[in-house]
Short mmCIF file of C-alpha atoms in Angstrom, two decimals:
data_model
loop_
_atom_site.label_atom_id
_atom_site.label_comp_id
_atom_site.label_asym_id
_atom_site.label_seq_id
_atom_site.Cartn_x
_atom_site.Cartn_y
_atom_site.Cartn_z
CA MET D 3 7.04 1.23 22.83
CA MET D 4 10.23 -0.16 21.33
CA ILE D 5 8.92 -0.62 17.78
CA ALA D 6 8.07 3.08 17.45
CA ASN D 7 11.76 4.02 17.54
CA PRO D 8 12.73 2.22 14.29
CA LEU D 9 9.60 3.53 12.56
CA ASN D 10 10.41 7.09 13.62
CA ASP D 11 14.08 6.66 12.65
CA LEU D 12 12.97 5.86 9.09
CA LYS D 13 11.19 9.21 8.87
CA ALA D 14 14.41 11.15 8.26
CA GLU D 15 15.19 9.12 5.13
CA PHE D 16 11.70 8.22 3.91
CA GLN D 17 9.49 11.21 4.83
CA GLN D 18 8.05 11.35 1.30
CA TYR D 19 6.81 7.76 1.66
CA VAL D 20 4.77 8.17 4.85
CA SER D 21 1.33 6.69 4.11
CA GLN D 22 -1.87 5.78 5.92
CA LEU D 23 -1.88 2.49 3.96
CA GLU D 24 -5.62 2.71 3.42
CA GLY D 25 -7.18 -0.58 2.40
CA VAL D 26 -4.54 -2.65 4.19
CA ASP D 27 -6.18 -5.06 6.63
CA GLU D 28 -3.72 -5.01 9.54
CA LEU D 29 -3.91 -4.06 13.22
CA PHE D 30 -1.57 -1.08 13.03
CA ILE D 31 -0.04 0.32 16.18
CA PRO D 32 -2.13 3.44 16.88
CA GLY D 33 -0.22 6.64 16.13
CA SER D 34 2.77 4.89 14.56
CA LEU D 35 4.21 5.88 11.20
CA ARG D 36 3.61 3.70 8.12
CA TYR D 37 5.47 3.76 4.83
CA CYS D 38 4.74 2.76 1.24
CA ILE D 39 7.71 2.88 -1.15
CA PHE D 40 6.88 2.41 -4.82
CA LEU D 41 9.47 0.66 -6.97
CA GLU D 42 9.69 -0.28 -10.64
CA ASN D 43 7.55 -3.02 -12.21
CA ASN D 44 4.40 -2.38 -10.14
CA THR D 45 6.17 -3.34 -6.93
CA LYS D 46 5.94 -1.58 -3.59
CA ILE D 47 7.41 -2.05 -0.14
CA MET D 48 5.16 -1.43 2.85
CA ILE D 49 6.68 -0.91 6.30
CA PHE D 50 4.57 -0.67 9.45
CA GLY D 51 4.21 -1.85 13.02
CA VAL D 52 1.52 -4.19 14.33
CA ARG D 53 0.33 -5.33 17.73
CA VAL D 54 0.26 -9.11 18.19
CA GLN D 55 -1.29 -10.93 21.12
CA PHE D 56 0.39 -14.04 22.44
CA GLY D 57 -1.50 -15.46 25.38
CA SER D 58 -2.25 -12.58 27.71
CA ARG D 59 0.64 -10.41 26.48
CA ASP D 60 0.85 -7.86 23.68
CA PHE D 61 3.92 -7.73 21.45
CA PHE D 62 4.87 -5.28 18.73
CA GLU D 63 6.34 -6.37 15.41
CA LEU D 64 7.92 -4.48 12.56
CA VAL D 65 6.43 -5.68 9.26
CA VAL D 66 8.12 -5.27 5.87
CA LYS D 67 6.03 -6.49 2.93
CA VAL D 68 7.06 -6.55 -0.72
CA ILE D 69 3.99 -6.54 -2.94
CA THR D 70 3.88 -6.96 -6.71
CA ASP D 71 0.67 -6.05 -8.50
CA THR D 72 0.62 -8.43 -11.47
CA THR D 73 -2.80 -7.20 -12.62
CA ARG D 74 -1.29 -3.87 -13.72
CA GLU D 75 1.27 -5.34 -16.14
#
């Protein structure tokens, strides 16, 4: 699985940010690492892999989401 390599490569630099990302409604790649990096101003970066179906084929994508929680300001 090609997408697992970049996710595992991030582990060396971002081990402290490995997260299960509970409450996130995504079809994660089973067994793959997921990251949540908290920044200033109630912002976080989530990094994870997902499985996407296109026709009869499965593809894997690396997802990077920047989320700002404006309700906490």
